Amino acid sequence: MVIVSHLHQDHFDTVARQSVPKTLPLICQPGDETTIRELGFTSVTPLTDSIDWNGIRLTRREGSHGLGPVVDKMGSVMGFSLEAEGEPSVYWAGDTVLYAPVAQTIAATHPEIVVTHSCGARWDGDLIVMDAAQTIAVWEAAPTAVIVATHMEALDHATVSRQDLRRAGDEKGIPASRLVVPADGETLSFPKR
């Protein structure tokens, strides 16, 4: 299965559009299904609330690709929660800034792993994904979770490097095991419950 949070090129690029098997189940946010079907994908399901797939529950979560007028330029995005019996619960925040619905999701669901997009990307000067300070605030809001900071050093409008984020975590006393900043291509494993 493939999950497409939104249609920006850094999330659903030409390689993915051409190389992902067209019959593979694909989950997307409502409103993107027509465009994805027009690309030849045949098993497209918009995630409006929750769905169950092979023992995994996927639940849509709100996201905001910035705040204020930049949101109109960025368009809608979604995050999602993943839950499966015996596995740690995951909240993938996605391309969002830290704002009330993200904090509310953390407080309501108590995820064991939170995946953030933490490069501090800016568009026309406006923050459009979490930066180091917001990522640290996520860690503070989820004191028992492991934060996995991704989407680093891949965009020319990013303002936070992996080293910057690790330094910010060190300054707050956050161990590397609780604020994980993986390298490109690195595989992470987490113990079962």
PDB file of C-alpha atoms in Angstrom, residues 15 67 70 103-104 112-113 115 143-145 163 165:
ATOM      1  CA  VAL A  15       9.434   8.549 -10.182  1.00  0.00           C
ATOM      2  CA  LEU A  67      -0.536  29.443   8.828  1.00  0.00           C
ATOM      3  CA  VAL A  70       0.531  30.838   2.719  1.00  0.00           C
ATOM      4  CA  ALA A 103      -1.301  19.281  19.695  1.00  0.00           C
ATOM      5  CA  GLN A 104      -4.841  17.963  20.226  1.00  0.00           C
ATOM      6  CA  GLU A 112       4.342   6.072  20.986  1.00  0.00           C
ATOM      7  CA  ILE A 113       6.084   7.351  17.847  1.00  0.00           C
ATOM      8  CA  VAL A 115       6.991  11.425  12.836  1.00  0.00           C
ATOM      9  CA  PRO A 143       6.954  13.139  26.811  1.00  0.00           C
ATOM     10  CA  THR A 144       6.871   9.353  26.481  1.00  0.00           C
ATOM     11  CA  ALA A 145       7.029   9.185  22.662  1.00  0.00           C
ATOM     12  CA  GLN A 163      22.890  18.942  12.801  1.00  0.00           C
ATOM     13  CA  LEU A 165      18.016  19.877  15.079  1.00  0.00           C
TER      14      LEU A 165
END
